[in-house]
Amino acid sequence: MPAPAGTRYNQNMIRIRFPDPASERRALGYLAGRFSFKSWADGVTLVPDHALPSLAREGIPFLVDGPATYEQIVAAVGNPPASAV
C-alpha cells in the first residue's frame, strides 16, 4: 500500500558541501527548478543522488559528505509552510 500524500520522502538524499560561496550560489541556482534540495546556513546541502552527475556535468565543484540522516530528510520535507496571519 502506498504511503499517504505528504509522507513520502526520497531515501536517496546525499549531503554535499561546496568549496566556496561562489560555487554554492551557482549550484543552488542550477538546482532550483530541476531537483528538490534543502540547504542550511552551515553549508550543508541535501540533494537527491541523481542530481550529482548533473552538478558534475555543469562543472560545479562539490564535496560529498555522505548519505543524509533520517532526521535531515524529515526536516527537509516535513516542515509545513507557515500559515498566513
Short mmCIF file of N, CA, C and O in Angstrom, two decimals:
data_model
loop_
_atom_site.label_atom_id
_atom_site.label_comp_id
_atom_site.label_asym_id
_atom_site.label_seq_id
_atom_site.Cartn_x
_atom_site.Cartn_y
_atom_site.Cartn_z
N MET A 1 0.85 -1.17 0.00
CA MET A 1 0.00 0.00 0.00
C MET A 1 0.90 1.24 0.00
O MET A 1 1.80 1.36 0.81
N PRO A 2 0.66 2.20 -0.90
CA PRO A 2 1.48 3.39 -0.94
C PRO A 2 1.28 4.27 0.29
O PRO A 2 0.23 4.24 0.92
N ALA A 3 2.32 5.04 0.60
CA ALA A 3 2.24 5.95 1.74
C ALA A 3 1.28 7.10 1.42
O ALA A 3 1.16 7.50 0.27
N PRO A 4 0.58 7.62 2.42
CA PRO A 4 -0.31 8.75 2.19
C PRO A 4 0.46 9.96 1.67
O PRO A 4 1.65 10.11 1.93
N ALA A 5 -0.22 10.81 0.93
CA ALA A 5 0.41 12.01 0.38
C ALA A 5 1.03 12.82 1.50
O ALA A 5 0.48 12.96 2.59
N GLY A 6 2.21 13.36 1.23
CA GLY A 6 2.89 14.18 2.22
C GLY A 6 3.80 13.41 3.14
O GLY A 6 4.56 13.99 3.90
N THR A 7 3.74 12.06 3.11
CA THR A 7 4.59 11.28 4.00
C THR A 7 5.74 10.61 3.26
O THR A 7 6.60 10.02 3.87
N ARG A 8 5.75 10.69 1.93
CA ARG A 8 6.83 10.09 1.17
C ARG A 8 8.05 11.00 1.20
O ARG A 8 7.94 12.22 1.27
N TYR A 9 9.21 10.41 1.11
CA TYR A 9 10.43 11.19 1.01
C TYR A 9 11.44 10.39 0.22
O TYR A 9 11.34 9.18 0.08
N ASN A 10 12.40 11.07 -0.34
CA ASN A 10 13.44 10.42 -1.12
C ASN A 10 14.50 9.89 -0.16
O ASN A 10 15.19 10.67 0.49
N GLN A 11 14.62 8.59 -0.07
CA GLN A 11 15.59 8.00 0.83
C GLN A 11 17.01 8.09 0.29
O GLN A 11 17.95 7.76 1.00
N ASN A 12 17.17 8.52 -0.93
CA ASN A 12 18.49 8.59 -1.54
C ASN A 12 19.02 10.01 -1.60
O ASN A 12 19.58 10.44 -2.60
N MET A 13 18.84 10.75 -0.53
CA MET A 13 19.37 12.11 -0.45
C MET A 13 20.82 12.04 0.04
O MET A 13 21.16 11.23 0.89
N ILE A 14 21.64 12.91 -0.53
CA ILE A 14 23.07 12.93 -0.25
C ILE A 14 23.43 14.31 0.33
O ILE A 14 22.95 15.33 -0.16
N ARG A 15 24.28 14.31 1.37
CA ARG A 15 24.79 15.55 1.95
C ARG A 15 26.01 15.99 1.15
O ARG A 15 26.96 15.22 0.98
N ILE A 16 25.98 17.23 0.66
CA ILE A 16 27.15 17.77 -0.04
C ILE A 16 27.48 19.14 0.51
O ILE A 16 26.66 19.78 1.18
N ARG A 17 28.70 19.58 0.23
CA ARG A 17 29.18 20.92 0.58
C ARG A 17 29.89 21.48 -0.63
O ARG A 17 30.33 20.74 -1.51
N PHE A 18 30.05 22.78 -0.67
CA PHE A 18 30.73 23.43 -1.77
C PHE A 18 31.99 24.10 -1.24
O PHE A 18 32.03 24.57 -0.11
N PRO A 19 33.04 24.14 -2.06
CA PRO A 19 34.33 24.66 -1.58
C PRO A 19 34.35 26.17 -1.32
O PRO A 19 35.21 26.65 -0.60
N ASP A 20 33.41 26.90 -1.92
CA ASP A 20 33.40 28.35 -1.74
C ASP A 20 31.98 28.88 -1.97
O ASP A 20 31.15 28.20 -2.58
N PRO A 21 31.71 30.08 -1.49
CA PRO A 21 30.35 30.64 -1.64
C PRO A 21 29.93 30.82 -3.10
O PRO A 21 28.75 30.66 -3.42
N ALA A 22 30.86 31.13 -3.98
CA ALA A 22 30.50 31.31 -5.40
C ALA A 22 30.00 30.00 -6.00
O ALA A 22 29.02 29.98 -6.74
N SER A 23 30.66 28.90 -5.67
CA SER A 23 30.22 27.59 -6.16
C SER A 23 28.85 27.23 -5.59
O SER A 23 28.01 26.67 -6.29
N GLU A 24 28.64 27.56 -4.33
CA GLU A 24 27.35 27.27 -3.70
C GLU A 24 26.23 28.06 -4.38
O GLU A 24 25.18 27.50 -4.69
N ARG A 25 26.44 29.34 -4.62
CA ARG A 25 25.43 30.16 -5.30
C ARG A 25 25.12 29.61 -6.69
O ARG A 25 23.96 29.50 -7.09
N ARG A 26 26.17 29.25 -7.41
CA ARG A 26 25.98 28.71 -8.76
C ARG A 26 25.19 27.39 -8.71
O ARG A 26 24.28 27.17 -9.50
N ALA A 27 25.55 26.53 -7.76
CA ALA A 27 24.88 25.24 -7.63
C ALA A 27 23.42 25.41 -7.25
O ALA A 27 22.54 24.76 -7.83
N LEU A 28 23.14 26.26 -6.28
CA LEU A 28 21.75 26.45 -5.85
C LEU A 28 20.91 27.03 -6.97
O LEU A 28 19.76 26.65 -7.16
N GLY A 29 21.50 27.92 -7.76
CA GLY A 29 20.80 28.45 -8.92
C GLY A 29 20.52 27.38 -9.95
O GLY A 29 19.45 27.35 -10.57
N TYR A 30 21.47 26.48 -10.14
CA TYR A 30 21.29 25.39 -11.09
C TYR A 30 20.24 24.38 -10.59
O TYR A 30 19.40 23.91 -11.34
N LEU A 31 20.30 24.05 -9.30
CA LEU A 31 19.38 23.06 -8.73
C LEU A 31 17.93 23.53 -8.72
O LEU A 31 17.02 22.72 -8.91
N ALA A 32 17.73 24.82 -8.49
CA ALA A 32 16.37 25.36 -8.38
C ALA A 32 15.57 25.07 -9.64
O ALA A 32 15.99 25.38 -10.75
N GLY A 33 14.44 24.44 -9.47
CA GLY A 33 13.57 24.12 -10.59
C GLY A 33 13.90 22.81 -11.28
O GLY A 33 13.14 22.33 -12.11
N ARG A 34 15.07 22.25 -10.98
CA ARG A 34 15.46 20.98 -11.61
C ARG A 34 15.37 19.81 -10.63
O ARG A 34 15.01 18.71 -11.01
N PHE A 35 15.77 20.05 -9.40
CA PHE A 35 15.83 18.99 -8.38
C PHE A 35 15.31 19.55 -7.07
O PHE A 35 15.43 20.74 -6.80
N SER A 36 14.79 18.66 -6.23
CA SER A 36 14.45 19.09 -4.88
C SER A 36 15.75 19.13 -4.08
O SER A 36 16.65 18.31 -4.30
N PHE A 37 15.87 20.08 -3.18
CA PHE A 37 17.06 20.17 -2.35
C PHE A 37 16.73 20.97 -1.10
O PHE A 37 15.71 21.64 -1.03
N LYS A 38 17.60 20.88 -0.14
CA LYS A 38 17.48 21.64 1.11
C LYS A 38 18.87 22.11 1.46
O LYS A 38 19.83 21.34 1.41
N SER A 39 19.00 23.38 1.80
CA SER A 39 20.30 23.94 2.13
C SER A 39 20.21 24.60 3.50
O SER A 39 19.21 25.23 3.83
N TRP A 40 21.26 24.43 4.31
CA TRP A 40 21.33 25.04 5.63
C TRP A 40 22.44 26.07 5.68
O TRP A 40 23.37 26.05 4.87
N ALA A 41 22.36 26.96 6.66
CA ALA A 41 23.34 28.04 6.82
C ALA A 41 24.75 27.51 7.10
O ALA A 41 25.73 28.20 6.82
N ASP A 42 24.87 26.30 7.65
CA ASP A 42 26.20 25.77 7.96
C ASP A 42 26.91 25.23 6.71
O ASP A 42 28.01 24.71 6.80
N GLY A 43 26.28 25.36 5.53
CA GLY A 43 26.92 24.95 4.29
C GLY A 43 26.54 23.58 3.79
O GLY A 43 26.94 23.18 2.71
N VAL A 44 25.75 22.84 4.55
CA VAL A 44 25.31 21.52 4.11
C VAL A 44 24.12 21.68 3.18
O VAL A 44 23.22 22.48 3.43
N THR A 45 24.13 20.92 2.10
CA THR A 45 23.01 20.90 1.16
C THR A 45 22.64 19.45 0.93
O THR A 45 23.51 18.61 0.73
N LEU A 46 21.35 19.14 0.97
CA LEU A 46 20.86 17.81 0.65
C LEU A 46 20.34 17.82 -0.76
O LEU A 46 19.56 18.71 -1.13
N VAL A 47 20.77 16.87 -1.56
CA VAL A 47 20.30 16.73 -2.93
C VAL A 47 20.00 15.25 -3.19
O VAL A 47 20.58 14.38 -2.55
N PRO A 48 19.11 14.96 -4.13
CA PRO A 48 18.90 13.56 -4.49
C PRO A 48 20.15 13.02 -5.17
O PRO A 48 20.87 13.78 -5.84
N ASP A 49 20.42 11.75 -5.00
CA ASP A 49 21.65 11.19 -5.57
C ASP A 49 21.74 11.36 -7.08
O ASP A 49 22.83 11.52 -7.61
N HIS A 50 20.62 11.40 -7.78
CA HIS A 50 20.66 11.56 -9.23
C HIS A 50 20.98 13.00 -9.66
O HIS A 50 21.16 13.26 -10.85
N ALA A 51 21.10 13.95 -8.71
CA ALA A 51 21.50 15.32 -9.05
C ALA A 51 23.02 15.46 -9.15
O ALA A 51 23.51 16.37 -9.80
N LEU A 52 23.76 14.54 -8.53
CA LEU A 52 25.22 14.66 -8.51
C LEU A 52 25.85 14.64 -9.91
O LEU A 52 26.70 15.49 -10.20
N PRO A 53 25.45 13.72 -10.79
CA PRO A 53 26.05 13.76 -12.13
C PRO A 53 25.75 15.06 -12.88
O PRO A 53 26.60 15.56 -13.63
N SER A 54 24.58 15.62 -12.66
CA SER A 54 24.23 16.87 -13.32
C SER A 54 25.10 18.02 -12.83
O SER A 54 25.56 18.84 -13.63
N LEU A 55 25.35 18.08 -11.52
CA LEU A 55 26.25 19.11 -10.99
C LEU A 55 27.65 18.94 -11.57
O LEU A 55 28.29 19.92 -11.95
N ALA A 56 28.12 17.71 -11.66
CA ALA A 56 29.45 17.45 -12.19
C ALA A 56 29.53 17.85 -13.66
O ALA A 56 30.52 18.45 -14.09
N ARG A 57 28.50 17.52 -14.45
CA ARG A 57 28.50 17.89 -15.87
C ARG A 57 28.53 19.40 -16.06
O ARG A 57 29.09 19.90 -17.03
N GLU A 58 27.92 20.13 -15.13
CA GLU A 58 27.92 21.59 -15.19
C GLU A 58 29.25 22.19 -14.74
O GLU A 58 29.45 23.40 -14.82
N GLY A 59 30.14 21.35 -14.24
CA GLY A 59 31.44 21.84 -13.78
C GLY A 59 31.38 22.52 -12.43
O GLY A 59 32.25 23.32 -12.10
N ILE A 60 30.38 22.21 -11.64
CA ILE A 60 30.22 22.82 -10.32
C ILE A 60 30.92 21.92 -9.30
O ILE A 60 30.54 20.76 -9.13
N PRO A 61 31.96 22.43 -8.64
CA PRO A 61 32.68 21.58 -7.67
C PRO A 61 31.87 21.39 -6.39
O PRO A 61 31.19 22.30 -5.92
N PHE A 62 31.91 20.18 -5.84
CA PHE A 62 31.24 19.89 -4.59
C PHE A 62 31.96 18.75 -3.89
O PHE A 62 32.72 17.99 -4.51
N LEU A 63 31.75 18.65 -2.60
CA LEU A 63 32.31 17.58 -1.78
C LEU A 63 31.17 16.77 -1.21
O LEU A 63 30.21 17.34 -0.68
N VAL A 64 31.25 15.47 -1.31
CA VAL A 64 30.19 14.60 -0.78
C VAL A 64 30.51 14.28 0.67
O VAL A 64 31.59 13.78 0.99
N ASP A 65 29.57 14.59 1.57
CA ASP A 65 29.71 14.27 2.99
C ASP A 65 29.18 12.88 3.30
O ASP A 65 29.53 12.30 4.30
N GLY A 66 28.28 12.38 2.48
CA GLY A 66 27.70 11.05 2.70
C GLY A 66 26.20 11.11 2.62
O GLY A 66 25.61 12.14 2.30
N PRO A 67 25.56 9.99 2.92
CA PRO A 67 24.09 9.96 2.85
C PRO A 67 23.48 10.82 3.95
O PRO A 67 24.05 10.98 5.03
N ALA A 68 22.33 11.37 3.65
CA ALA A 68 21.62 12.19 4.63
C ALA A 68 21.07 11.30 5.74
O ALA A 68 20.75 10.14 5.52
N THR A 69 20.98 11.86 6.92
CA THR A 69 20.38 11.13 8.03
C THR A 69 18.85 11.23 7.91
O THR A 69 18.31 12.10 7.23
N TYR A 70 18.18 10.33 8.57
CA TYR A 70 16.72 10.34 8.57
C TYR A 70 16.20 11.68 9.07
O TYR A 70 15.26 12.25 8.51
N GLU A 71 16.81 12.21 10.11
CA GLU A 71 16.37 13.49 10.69
C GLU A 71 16.50 14.62 9.68
O GLU A 71 15.64 15.50 9.61
N GLN A 72 17.57 14.63 8.90
CA GLN A 72 17.74 15.67 7.89
C GLN A 72 16.69 15.55 6.79
O GLN A 72 16.15 16.55 6.33
N ILE A 73 16.42 14.32 6.38
CA ILE A 73 15.44 14.12 5.32
C ILE A 73 14.06 14.55 5.79
O ILE A 73 13.34 15.25 5.08
N VAL A 74 13.69 14.15 6.99
CA VAL A 74 12.38 14.51 7.52
C VAL A 74 12.28 16.02 7.70
O VAL A 74 11.25 16.62 7.38
N ALA A 75 13.33 16.67 8.14
CA ALA A 75 13.32 18.13 8.29
C ALA A 75 13.17 18.80 6.95
O ALA A 75 12.53 19.85 6.83
N ALA A 76 13.73 18.20 5.90
CA ALA A 76 13.65 18.80 4.57
C ALA A 76 12.26 18.72 3.97
O ALA A 76 11.84 19.59 3.22
N VAL A 77 11.51 17.67 4.27
CA VAL A 77 10.18 17.50 3.68
C VAL A 77 9.06 17.61 4.69
O VAL A 77 7.91 17.70 4.30
N GLY A 78 9.37 17.62 5.96
CA GLY A 78 8.32 17.57 6.98
C GLY A 78 7.90 18.91 7.54
O GLY A 78 6.94 18.98 8.28
N ASN A 79 8.60 19.98 7.21
CA ASN A 79 8.23 21.29 7.74
C ASN A 79 7.10 21.87 6.92
O ASN A 79 7.28 22.23 5.76
N PRO A 80 5.91 22.02 7.50
CA PRO A 80 4.81 22.62 6.73
C PRO A 80 5.06 24.10 6.53
O PRO A 80 5.75 24.74 7.33
N PRO A 81 4.55 24.68 5.46
CA PRO A 81 4.73 26.12 5.25
C PRO A 81 4.01 26.91 6.33
O PRO A 81 3.03 26.44 6.92
N ALA A 82 4.50 28.10 6.60
CA ALA A 82 3.87 28.96 7.60
C ALA A 82 2.49 29.37 7.14
O ALA A 82 2.26 29.61 5.95
N SER A 83 1.58 29.45 8.06
CA SER A 83 0.22 29.87 7.69
C SER A 83 0.15 31.39 7.63
O SER A 83 0.89 32.09 8.32
N ALA A 84 -0.73 31.90 6.80
CA ALA A 84 -0.90 33.34 6.66
C ALA A 84 -1.55 33.89 7.92
O ALA A 84 -2.41 33.26 8.52
N VAL A 85 -1.09 35.06 8.30
CA VAL A 85 -1.62 35.69 9.51
C VAL A 85 -2.51 36.84 9.11
O VAL A 85 -2.29 37.57 8.25
#
